[in-house]
Short mmCIF file of N, CA and C in Angstrom, two decimals:
data_model
loop_
_atom_site.label_atom_id
_atom_site.label_comp_id
_atom_site.label_asym_id
_atom_site.label_seq_id
_atom_site.Cartn_x
_atom_site.Cartn_y
_atom_site.Cartn_z
N UNK J 1 13.89 -30.68 13.63
CA UNK J 1 13.26 -30.14 12.18
C UNK J 1 11.83 -30.41 12.22
N UNK J 2 11.27 -30.82 13.10
CA UNK J 2 9.71 -31.12 13.96
C UNK J 2 9.50 -29.28 14.12
N UNK J 3 9.88 -28.50 14.92
CA UNK J 3 9.96 -28.17 15.00
C UNK J 3 9.93 -26.68 14.48
N UNK J 4 10.99 -26.34 13.49
CA UNK J 4 10.64 -25.95 12.72
C UNK J 4 9.72 -26.10 11.28
N UNK J 5 10.14 -26.95 10.92
CA UNK J 5 8.30 -27.08 10.15
C UNK J 5 6.71 -26.22 10.58
N UNK J 6 6.27 -26.78 12.52
CA UNK J 6 5.34 -26.46 13.01
C UNK J 6 5.85 -24.79 12.87
N UNK J 7 7.31 -23.73 13.36
CA UNK J 7 7.30 -22.68 12.11
C UNK J 7 6.36 -22.56 11.19
N UNK J 8 7.15 -22.78 10.57
CA UNK J 8 6.55 -22.70 9.17
C UNK J 8 4.99 -22.41 8.61
N UNK J 9 4.55 -23.79 9.17
CA UNK J 9 3.29 -23.80 9.11
C UNK J 9 2.44 -22.98 9.84
N UNK J 10 2.52 -22.70 11.16
CA UNK J 10 2.15 -21.48 11.88
C UNK J 10 1.92 -20.15 11.27
N UNK J 11 3.16 -19.94 10.28
CA UNK J 11 3.67 -19.31 9.90
C UNK J 11 2.97 -18.35 8.85
N UNK J 12 2.88 -19.93 7.74
CA UNK J 12 2.29 -19.59 6.46
C UNK J 12 0.46 -18.99 7.04
N UNK J 13 -0.01 -19.80 8.43
CA UNK J 13 -1.38 -19.65 8.02
C UNK J 13 -1.35 -18.55 8.84
N UNK J 14 -0.10 -17.89 9.63
CA UNK J 14 -0.63 -16.45 10.04
C UNK J 14 -0.70 -15.17 9.57
N UNK J 15 0.83 -15.08 9.32
CA UNK J 15 1.38 -14.31 8.48
C UNK J 15 0.70 -14.22 6.39
N UNK J 16 1.30 -14.82 5.84
CA UNK J 16 1.71 -15.97 5.13
C UNK J 16 0.21 -15.15 4.35
N UNK J 17 -0.50 -15.24 4.99
CA UNK J 17 -2.04 -15.16 4.12
C UNK J 17 -2.03 -13.95 3.79
N UNK J 18 -1.30 -12.65 4.30
CA UNK J 18 -1.51 -11.57 4.36
C UNK J 18 -0.52 -10.46 2.65
N UNK J 19 -0.45 -11.48 2.34
CA UNK J 19 1.04 -11.90 1.42
C UNK J 19 0.45 -10.04 0.37
N UNK J 20 -0.98 -10.04 0.02
CA UNK J 20 -2.08 -8.92 -0.87
C UNK J 20 -2.06 -8.14 -0.17
N UNK J 21 -2.00 -7.66 1.10
CA UNK J 21 -1.97 -5.87 1.83
C UNK J 21 -0.37 -5.94 2.15
N UNK J 22 0.58 -6.50 1.71
CA UNK J 22 1.86 -6.35 2.59
C UNK J 22 1.85 -6.60 0.48
N UNK J 23 1.96 -6.69 -0.01
CA UNK J 23 1.98 -6.05 -1.30
C UNK J 23 2.19 -4.35 -1.83
N UNK J 24 0.44 -4.71 -1.37
CA UNK J 24 -0.67 -3.15 -1.78
C UNK J 24 0.22 -2.19 -1.04
N UNK J 25 0.08 -1.94 0.23
CA UNK J 25 1.02 -0.80 1.30
C UNK J 25 2.69 -1.00 0.38
N UNK J 26 3.24 -2.20 -0.03
CA UNK J 26 4.65 -1.97 -0.65
C UNK J 26 4.57 -1.29 -1.79
N UNK J 27 3.98 -1.25 -2.41
CA UNK J 27 3.39 -1.04 -4.31
C UNK J 27 3.08 0.38 -4.53
N UNK J 28 2.42 1.16 -3.05
CA UNK J 28 1.23 2.40 -2.84
C UNK J 28 2.94 3.23 -2.61
N UNK J 29 3.64 2.55 -0.90
CA UNK J 29 4.02 3.49 -0.76
C UNK J 29 6.10 3.90 -1.67
N UNK J 30 6.14 2.77 -2.67
CA UNK J 30 7.21 2.55 -3.32
C UNK J 30 6.92 3.21 -4.62
N UNK J 31 6.04 3.03 -5.10
CA UNK J 31 5.64 3.01 -6.91
C UNK J 31 6.31 2.33 -7.60
N UNK J 32 6.77 1.54 -7.57
CA UNK J 32 7.26 0.06 -7.90
C UNK J 32 6.99 -0.52 -8.02
N UNK J 33 6.83 -1.05 -9.16
CA UNK J 33 5.92 -2.67 -8.98
C UNK J 33 7.31 -3.61 -8.64
N UNK J 34 8.44 -3.89 -9.84
CA UNK J 34 9.43 -4.49 -9.08
C UNK J 34 10.47 -4.24 -7.93
N UNK J 35 10.14 -2.93 -7.03
CA UNK J 35 11.40 -2.30 -6.15
C UNK J 35 9.58 -3.32 -5.10
N UNK J 36 8.86 -3.38 -5.08
CA UNK J 36 7.53 -3.72 -4.47
C UNK J 36 7.76 -4.70 -4.16
N UNK J 37 7.77 -5.68 -4.95
CA UNK J 37 8.01 -7.55 -5.16
C UNK J 37 9.29 -8.04 -4.12
N UNK J 38 10.37 -6.60 -4.42
CA UNK J 38 12.06 -6.80 -3.68
C UNK J 38 11.59 -6.76 -2.25
N UNK J 39 11.29 -5.64 -1.69
CA UNK J 39 10.37 -4.86 -0.63
C UNK J 39 9.37 -6.34 -0.02
N UNK J 40 8.06 -7.28 -0.55
CA UNK J 40 7.35 -7.96 0.15
C UNK J 40 8.83 -9.04 0.35
N UNK J 41 8.88 -9.20 -0.81
CA UNK J 41 10.55 -10.82 -0.47
C UNK J 41 11.02 -10.41 1.09
N UNK J 42 11.22 -9.29 0.84
CA UNK J 42 12.54 -9.30 1.97
C UNK J 42 12.22 -9.42 3.37
N UNK J 43 10.59 -9.13 3.52
CA UNK J 43 9.84 -8.36 4.81
C UNK J 43 9.11 -9.31 4.56
N UNK J 44 8.70 -10.41 4.53
CA UNK J 44 8.11 -11.68 4.73
C UNK J 44 9.77 -12.49 5.43
N UNK J 45 10.72 -12.12 4.84
CA UNK J 45 12.58 -13.11 5.22
C UNK J 45 13.03 -12.48 7.16
N UNK J 46 12.19 -11.03 6.92
CA UNK J 46 12.32 -10.93 8.03
C UNK J 46 11.46 -10.95 8.74
N UNK J 47 10.09 -11.16 8.89
CA UNK J 47 9.27 -11.83 9.50
C UNK J 47 9.03 -13.40 10.08
N UNK J 48 9.73 -14.03 8.82
CA UNK J 48 10.02 -15.39 9.37
C UNK J 48 10.78 -15.75 10.72
N UNK J 49 11.88 -14.87 9.85
CA UNK J 49 13.13 -14.98 11.49
C UNK J 49 12.77 -14.74 12.30
N UNK J 50 12.31 -13.76 12.34
CA UNK J 50 11.33 -12.64 13.49
C UNK J 50 10.26 -13.75 13.92
N UNK J 51 9.75 -14.71 13.65
CA UNK J 51 8.46 -15.29 13.69
C UNK J 51 8.93 -15.42 14.89
N UNK J 52 9.68 -16.31 15.74
CA UNK J 52 9.57 -16.46 17.26
C UNK J 52 9.71 -15.22 18.15
N UNK J 53 9.32 -13.92 17.64
CA UNK J 53 9.33 -12.49 18.65
C UNK J 53 7.23 -12.25 18.57
N UNK J 54 6.92 -12.83 17.58
CA UNK J 54 5.75 -12.84 17.48
C UNK J 54 4.84 -12.88 18.46
N UNK J 55 3.74 -11.81 18.91
CA UNK J 55 3.24 -12.39 20.65
C UNK J 55 2.00 -12.52 20.55
N UNK J 56 1.20 -13.24 18.86
CA UNK J 56 -0.17 -12.64 18.30
C UNK J 56 -0.51 -12.26 18.31
N UNK J 57 -1.72 -11.76 17.84
CA UNK J 57 -3.33 -10.47 18.13
C UNK J 57 -2.79 -10.56 16.75
N UNK J 58 -2.99 -9.20 16.33
CA UNK J 58 -3.17 -8.83 15.11
C UNK J 58 -1.91 -9.36 13.98
N UNK J 59 -1.89 -9.83 13.21
CA UNK J 59 -0.39 -10.74 11.87
C UNK J 59 -0.60 -9.84 11.09
N UNK J 60 -1.23 -9.25 10.16
CA UNK J 60 -2.28 -8.57 9.71
C UNK J 60 -0.38 -7.34 9.68
N UNK J 61 -1.59 -6.47 11.29
CA UNK J 61 -0.56 -5.74 11.59
C UNK J 61 0.73 -5.33 11.95
N UNK J 62 1.16 -6.88 11.92
CA UNK J 62 2.67 -6.94 12.77
C UNK J 62 3.89 -7.32 11.04
N UNK J 63 2.49 -7.62 10.50
CA UNK J 63 3.21 -7.77 9.08
C UNK J 63 3.65 -6.47 8.53
N UNK J 64 2.31 -6.06 8.35
CA UNK J 64 2.61 -4.75 7.64
C UNK J 64 3.16 -3.53 8.37
N UNK J 65 2.83 -3.54 9.17
CA UNK J 65 4.54 -3.03 10.31
C UNK J 65 6.41 -2.72 9.35
N UNK J 66 6.11 -4.48 9.48
CA UNK J 66 7.31 -5.19 8.62
C UNK J 66 7.22 -4.71 7.50
N UNK J 67 6.96 -4.41 6.22
CA UNK J 67 6.67 -3.84 5.34
C UNK J 67 6.82 -2.10 5.65
N UNK J 68 6.20 -2.00 6.01
CA UNK J 68 6.11 -0.13 5.98
C UNK J 68 8.00 0.03 6.66
N UNK J 69 8.51 -0.25 7.68
CA UNK J 69 9.88 0.07 7.98
C UNK J 69 10.17 -0.39 7.02
N UNK J 70 10.24 -1.87 6.36
CA UNK J 70 11.72 -2.00 4.87
C UNK J 70 10.72 -0.77 3.47
N UNK J 71 9.77 -0.25 3.90
CA UNK J 71 9.13 0.28 2.66
C UNK J 71 10.13 2.23 3.07
N UNK J 72 10.21 2.46 4.40
CA UNK J 72 11.09 3.97 4.42
C UNK J 72 12.53 3.55 4.50
N UNK J 73 13.22 2.34 4.49
CA UNK J 73 14.63 2.02 5.23
C UNK J 73 14.91 1.83 3.50
N UNK J 74 14.29 1.37 2.36
CA UNK J 74 14.44 1.80 1.18
C UNK J 74 14.25 2.83 0.34
N UNK J 75 13.15 3.66 1.03
CA UNK J 75 13.29 4.78 0.74
C UNK J 75 14.21 5.80 0.66
N UNK J 76 14.75 5.86 2.05
CA UNK J 76 15.70 6.41 2.70
C UNK J 76 17.33 5.95 1.67
N UNK J 77 17.83 4.82 1.70
CA UNK J 77 18.58 4.62 0.63
C UNK J 77 18.58 5.17 -0.90
N UNK J 78 17.52 4.91 -1.33
CA UNK J 78 17.55 4.88 -2.94
C UNK J 78 16.59 6.35 -2.84
N UNK J 79 16.17 7.24 -2.23
CA UNK J 79 15.80 8.22 -2.59
C UNK J 79 17.05 9.32 -4.00
N UNK J 80 17.82 9.15 -3.53
CA UNK J 80 19.27 10.63 -4.84
C UNK J 80 18.33 9.29 -6.39
N UNK J 81 18.28 8.07 -6.16
CA UNK J 81 18.09 7.31 -7.18
C UNK J 81 16.47 7.92 -8.58
N UNK J 82 15.66 8.83 -7.07
CA UNK J 82 14.44 9.26 -8.01
C UNK J 82 13.29 7.56 -8.11
N UNK J 83 11.97 8.15 -8.03
CA UNK J 83 11.12 7.08 -8.09
C UNK J 83 10.61 6.75 -9.34
N UNK J 84 10.21 5.66 -9.73
CA UNK J 84 9.89 5.52 -11.11
C UNK J 84 7.59 4.86 -11.17
N UNK J 85 6.60 5.45 -12.20
CA UNK J 85 5.75 5.12 -11.54
C UNK J 85 5.70 4.09 -12.46
N UNK J 86 5.02 2.44 -12.16
CA UNK J 86 4.53 2.20 -13.20
C UNK J 86 3.21 1.19 -12.75
N UNK J 87 2.28 1.35 -14.01
CA UNK J 87 0.91 2.22 -13.49
C UNK J 87 0.95 0.37 -13.84
N UNK J 88 0.59 -0.87 -13.46
CA UNK J 88 -0.27 -2.38 -14.35
C UNK J 88 -1.86 -2.10 -15.31
N UNK J 89 -2.19 -2.07 -16.25
CA UNK J 89 -3.40 -1.89 -16.21
C UNK J 89 -4.27 -2.79 -16.36
N UNK J 90 -3.54 -4.23 -16.89
CA UNK J 90 -4.06 -4.73 -16.41
C UNK J 90 -5.00 -5.20 -14.96
N UNK J 91 -4.26 -5.15 -14.12
CA UNK J 91 -5.09 -5.40 -12.95
C UNK J 91 -5.98 -4.09 -12.53
N UNK J 92 -5.40 -2.83 -13.24
CA UNK J 92 -6.68 -1.39 -12.88
C UNK J 92 -7.94 -2.26 -13.94
N UNK J 93 -7.53 -2.77 -15.07
CA UNK J 93 -9.03 -2.88 -15.79
C UNK J 93 -9.48 -4.38 -16.01
N UNK J 94 -8.99 -5.24 -14.38
CA UNK J 94 -9.85 -6.37 -14.33
C UNK J 94 -10.87 -6.90 -13.89
N UNK J 95 -11.48 -5.19 -13.84
CA UNK J 95 -13.15 -5.14 -13.38
C UNK J 95 -14.47 -4.70 -13.48
N UNK J 96 -13.76 -4.15 -14.98
CA UNK J 96 -14.49 -3.53 -15.39
C UNK J 96 -15.66 -4.51 -17.09
N UNK J 97 -16.80 -3.77 -16.93
CA UNK J 97 -18.31 -4.62 -17.88
C UNK J 97 -17.43 -4.90 -18.55
N UNK J 98 -17.17 -5.74 -19.19
CA UNK J 98 -16.48 -5.45 -20.79
C UNK J 98 -17.60 -5.57 -21.72
N UNK J 99 -18.37 -5.78 -21.70
CA UNK J 99 -19.96 -4.96 -22.19
C UNK J 99 -20.08 -3.76 -22.59
N UNK J 100 -20.14 -3.12 -21.88
CA UNK J 100 -20.25 -1.16 -21.62
C UNK J 100 -19.52 -0.62 -22.21
N UNK J 101 -18.81 -0.13 -23.33
CA UNK J 101 -17.27 0.09 -23.67
C UNK J 101 -17.52 1.53 -23.18
N UNK J 102 -17.84 2.11 -23.09
CA UNK J 102 -18.12 4.21 -22.51
C UNK J 102 -17.97 3.47 -21.62
N UNK J 103 -18.82 2.76 -20.21
CA UNK J 103 -18.60 2.82 -18.39
C UNK J 103 -16.89 2.33 -18.21
N UNK J 104 -16.42 1.16 -19.87
CA UNK J 104 -14.82 0.59 -18.90
C UNK J 104 -13.67 2.16 -19.66
N UNK J 105 -14.74 3.01 -20.21
CA UNK J 105 -13.31 4.75 -20.89
C UNK J 105 -13.00 4.83 -18.96
N UNK J 106 -14.87 5.12 -18.63
CA UNK J 106 -15.30 6.17 -17.45
C UNK J 106 -14.12 5.79 -16.57
N UNK J 107 -14.36 4.35 -16.10
CA UNK J 107 -13.95 4.15 -14.71
C UNK J 107 -12.14 3.72 -14.71
N UNK J 108 -11.57 2.76 -16.21
CA UNK J 108 -10.20 3.24 -16.36
C UNK J 108 -9.98 4.40 -16.67
N UNK J 109 -11.14 5.44 -16.32
CA UNK J 109 -10.37 6.83 -16.67
C UNK J 109 -9.93 7.73 -15.24
N UNK J 110 -11.67 7.31 -14.39
CA UNK J 110 -11.31 7.44 -12.97
C UNK J 110 -10.12 6.83 -12.21
N UNK J 111 -10.30 5.58 -12.25
CA UNK J 111 -9.13 5.14 -11.74
C UNK J 111 -7.77 5.50 -11.57
N UNK J 112 -6.81 6.03 -13.18
CA UNK J 112 -6.19 6.46 -13.37
C UNK J 112 -6.25 7.87 -12.81
N UNK J 113 -6.57 8.67 -12.62
CA UNK J 113 -6.92 9.75 -12.14
C UNK J 113 -6.08 9.77 -10.75
N UNK J 114 -7.29 8.94 -9.98
CA UNK J 114 -6.94 8.70 -9.05
C UNK J 114 -6.14 7.77 -8.13
N UNK J 115 -5.38 7.09 -9.16
CA UNK J 115 -4.11 6.79 -8.77
C UNK J 115 -3.25 7.97 -9.17
N UNK J 116 -3.29 8.45 -9.88
CA UNK J 116 -2.13 9.54 -10.39
C UNK J 116 -2.20 10.70 -8.84
N UNK J 117 -3.34 11.02 -8.57
CA UNK J 117 -2.97 12.33 -7.52
C UNK J 117 -2.54 11.27 -6.13
N UNK J 118 -2.96 9.68 -6.01
CA UNK J 118 -2.68 9.25 -4.86
C UNK J 118 -0.99 9.34 -5.06
N UNK J 119 -0.26 9.64 -6.39
CA UNK J 119 1.29 9.51 -6.42
C UNK J 119 1.64 10.01 -5.83
N UNK J 120 0.72 11.31 -5.79
CA UNK J 120 1.55 12.27 -5.72
C UNK J 120 1.42 13.19 -4.37
N UNK J 121 0.54 12.22 -3.32
CA UNK J 121 1.11 12.53 -1.99
C UNK J 121 2.54 12.14 -1.55
N UNK J 122 2.72 12.83 -0.46
CA UNK J 122 3.93 12.47 0.10
C UNK J 122 3.56 11.07 0.78
N UNK J 123 4.84 10.30 1.24
CA UNK J 123 4.23 8.57 1.50
C UNK J 123 3.51 8.42 2.61
N UNK J 124 4.25 9.28 3.48
CA UNK J 124 3.41 9.77 4.79
C UNK J 124 1.32 9.31 4.88
N UNK J 125 1.62 10.53 3.93
CA UNK J 125 0.16 9.94 3.58
C UNK J 125 -0.52 9.70 2.73
N UNK J 126 0.26 8.91 1.46
CA UNK J 126 -0.33 7.64 0.70
C UNK J 126 0.05 6.58 1.90
N UNK J 127 1.09 6.63 2.27
CA UNK J 127 0.11 4.81 3.04
C UNK J 127 -1.11 4.75 4.28
N UNK J 128 -0.86 6.31 5.14
CA UNK J 128 -2.52 5.83 5.48
C UNK J 128 -3.95 6.36 4.59
N UNK J 129 -3.46 6.92 3.46
CA UNK J 129 -4.51 6.60 2.93
C UNK J 129 -4.89 5.38 2.04
N UNK J 130 -3.79 3.92 2.06
CA UNK J 130 -3.66 3.08 1.24
C UNK J 130 -4.48 2.43 2.66
N UNK J 131 -3.57 1.70 3.76
CA UNK J 131 -4.04 1.67 5.01
C UNK J 131 -5.44 1.15 5.45
N UNK J 132 -5.63 2.71 4.62
CA UNK J 132 -7.24 2.60 5.43
C UNK J 132 -8.59 3.01 4.77
N UNK J 133 -8.14 3.07 3.38
CA UNK J 133 -8.80 2.51 2.15
C UNK J 133 -9.19 1.78 1.53
N UNK J 134 -8.02 1.05 0.96
CA UNK J 134 -7.58 0.26 0.64
C UNK J 134 -8.02 -1.15 1.50
N UNK J 135 -6.54 -0.89 2.72
CA UNK J 135 -6.43 -2.26 3.43
C UNK J 135 -7.58 -1.88 4.64
N UNK J 136 -8.66 -1.22 4.45
CA UNK J 136 -9.72 -1.30 4.99
C UNK J 136 -9.54 -1.53 6.92
N UNK J 137 -7.69 -0.95 7.15
CA UNK J 137 -7.98 -1.21 8.28
C UNK J 137 -8.37 0.36 9.86
N UNK J 138 -8.52 -0.39 10.89
CA UNK J 138 -9.50 1.04 11.37
C UNK J 138 -7.89 1.37 12.26
N UNK J 139 -8.63 2.60 12.48
CA UNK J 139 -7.88 4.05 13.36
C UNK J 139 -6.52 3.70 14.50
N UNK J 140 -6.96 2.49 15.23
CA UNK J 140 -5.96 1.89 15.60
C UNK J 140 -5.20 0.72 15.70
N UNK J 141 -5.06 -0.09 14.28
CA UNK J 141 -4.54 -0.61 13.81
C UNK J 141 -3.16 0.19 13.03
N UNK J 142 -4.13 1.18 12.96
CA UNK J 142 -2.84 2.28 11.38
C UNK J 142 -1.66 2.30 12.94
N UNK J 143 -2.72 2.88 14.08
CA UNK J 143 -1.42 3.55 14.47
C UNK J 143 -0.34 2.93 14.97
N UNK J 144 -0.89 1.60 14.96
CA UNK J 144 0.44 0.74 16.16
C UNK J 144 1.09 0.19 14.57
N UNK J 145 0.25 0.63 13.63
CA UNK J 145 1.86 0.18 12.17
C UNK J 145 2.16 1.22 12.26
N UNK J 146 2.02 2.07 12.01
CA UNK J 146 2.69 3.73 12.14
C UNK J 146 3.92 4.09 12.66
N UNK J 147 2.70 3.18 14.39
CA UNK J 147 3.94 3.74 15.82
C UNK J 147 3.46 5.23 16.09
N UNK J 148 2.18 5.30 15.40
CA UNK J 148 1.58 7.40 16.51
C UNK J 148 0.75 7.09 16.92
N UNK J 149 0.21 8.07 17.13
CA UNK J 149 -1.37 8.57 18.15
C UNK J 149 -2.26 8.64 17.00
N UNK J 150 -3.60 7.83 17.50
CA UNK J 150 -4.48 7.76 17.21
C UNK J 150 -5.37 8.61 16.45
N UNK J 151 -4.87 9.94 17.17
CA UNK J 151 -5.41 11.22 16.66
C UNK J 151 -4.82 11.81 15.62
N UNK J 152 -3.12 11.95 16.10
CA UNK J 152 -2.41 11.93 14.99
C UNK J 152 -2.55 11.65 13.44
N UNK J 153 -2.73 9.94 13.81
CA UNK J 153 -3.29 9.25 12.68
C UNK J 153 -4.61 9.96 11.92
N UNK J 154 -5.59 10.34 12.54
CA UNK J 154 -7.21 10.83 12.21
C UNK J 154 -6.39 11.63 11.57
N UNK J 155 -5.41 12.72 12.43
CA UNK J 155 -5.47 14.37 11.88
C UNK J 155 -4.81 14.06 10.25
N UNK J 156 -3.50 13.03 10.38
CA UNK J 156 -3.41 12.97 8.91
C UNK J 156 -4.03 12.50 7.62
N UNK J 157 -5.00 11.29 8.92
CA UNK J 157 -6.36 11.45 7.38
C UNK J 157 -7.16 11.75 6.44
N UNK J 158 -7.30 13.15 7.27
CA UNK J 158 -8.21 14.69 7.33
C UNK J 158 -6.95 15.16 5.85
N UNK J 159 -5.53 15.17 6.50
CA UNK J 159 -5.17 15.59 5.38
C UNK J 159 -4.68 15.70 3.87
N UNK J 160 -4.28 14.30 4.49
CA UNK J 160 -4.15 13.54 3.07
C UNK J 160 -4.99 13.33 2.19
N UNK J 161 -6.23 13.07 2.22
CA UNK J 161 -7.62 13.12 1.80
C UNK J 161 -8.13 14.63 1.08
N UNK J 162 -7.46 15.78 2.35
CA UNK J 162 -8.15 16.76 1.32
C UNK J 162 -7.19 17.21 0.29
N UNK J 163 -5.78 16.75 0.76
CA UNK J 163 -5.09 16.82 -0.39
C UNK J 163 -5.09 16.30 -2.01
N UNK J 164 -5.95 14.78 -1.75
CA UNK J 164 -6.36 14.54 -2.34
C UNK J 164 -7.60 14.39 -3.63
N UNK J 165 -8.63 15.42 -2.40
CA UNK J 165 -9.12 15.69 -3.42
C UNK J 165 -9.04 17.27 -3.73
N UNK J 166 -7.59 18.19 -3.62
CA UNK J 166 -7.39 19.23 -3.94
C UNK J 166 -6.67 19.06 -4.82
N UNK J 167 -6.23 17.99 -5.28
CA UNK J 167 -5.33 17.41 -6.42
C UNK J 167 -6.15 16.73 -7.51
N UNK J 168 -6.97 16.09 -6.84
CA UNK J 168 -8.19 15.36 -7.86
C UNK J 168 -8.86 17.05 -8.73
N UNK J 169 -8.76 17.76 -7.66
CA UNK J 169 -9.88 19.01 -8.07
C UNK J 169 -9.14 19.71 -9.28
N UNK J 170 -8.02 19.93 -8.86
CA UNK J 170 -7.45 20.02 -10.61
C UNK J 170 -6.53 19.40 -11.41
N UNK J 171 -6.47 18.28 -11.61
CA UNK J 171 -6.48 17.53 -12.41
C UNK J 171 -7.61 17.68 -13.18
N UNK J 172 -8.84 18.10 -12.71
CA UNK J 172 -10.58 17.82 -13.33
C UNK J 172 -10.33 18.79 -13.92
N UNK J 173 -9.96 19.83 -13.29
CA UNK J 173 -9.68 21.83 -13.69
C UNK J 173 -9.28 21.54 -15.36
N UNK J 174 -7.80 21.28 -15.28
CA UNK J 174 -7.01 21.23 -16.16
C UNK J 174 -7.28 20.07 -16.81
N UNK J 175 -8.21 18.81 -17.13
CA UNK J 175 -8.83 18.69 -18.38
C UNK J 175 -9.84 18.60 -18.74
N UNK J 176 -10.63 19.68 -17.63
CA UNK J 176 -11.58 20.68 -18.67
C UNK J 176 -11.18 21.72 -19.75
N UNK J 177 -10.22 22.53 -19.22
CA UNK J 177 -9.54 23.61 -20.13
C UNK J 177 -8.84 23.01 -20.85
N UNK J 178 -8.66 21.91 -21.54
CA UNK J 178 -7.87 21.96 -22.12
C UNK J 178 -8.71 20.94 -23.51
N UNK J 179 -10.05 20.38 -23.08
CA UNK J 179 -11.03 20.75 -23.72
C UNK J 179 -11.54 21.59 -24.37
N UNK J 180 -11.50 22.91 -23.44
CA UNK J 180 -12.12 23.90 -24.95
C UNK J 180 -11.22 24.58 -25.26
#
């Protein structure tokens, strides 16, 4: 019994502290809050089950690899159902300066535009943008998580950034033409 308590304590110290990163990756890959929560829960169960095979090192990378694989399994199994977008406005507006309504509207609009553009990206680009830009992971860490060479990470990120930029430009042009 003591061994199980030690395993649990080590798991909590090493892996559980990355729950926000796990949810962030799942949320952006799946584009649905409730499904992302289910995937994170399933990923943590898998991580705990196989924690004895964890060799040490970067616990966040190890966990995010499990989350990524669980997301792809979920996407494969649920592809026919279609995915819905459910943005949490409360989180998106949590950091706004409440004393400056104009700034609030501008930032909220910018975040919404970026979120919409990011959600339009194919999942293989979206996951790399999330890991690099939101989770601030290195190219090497991303390569390990995604199971691809660093050069592929860099080229996919470049393509993902360009597509994101193009999508944002298109949104801006559409908004500008709607105002005229």
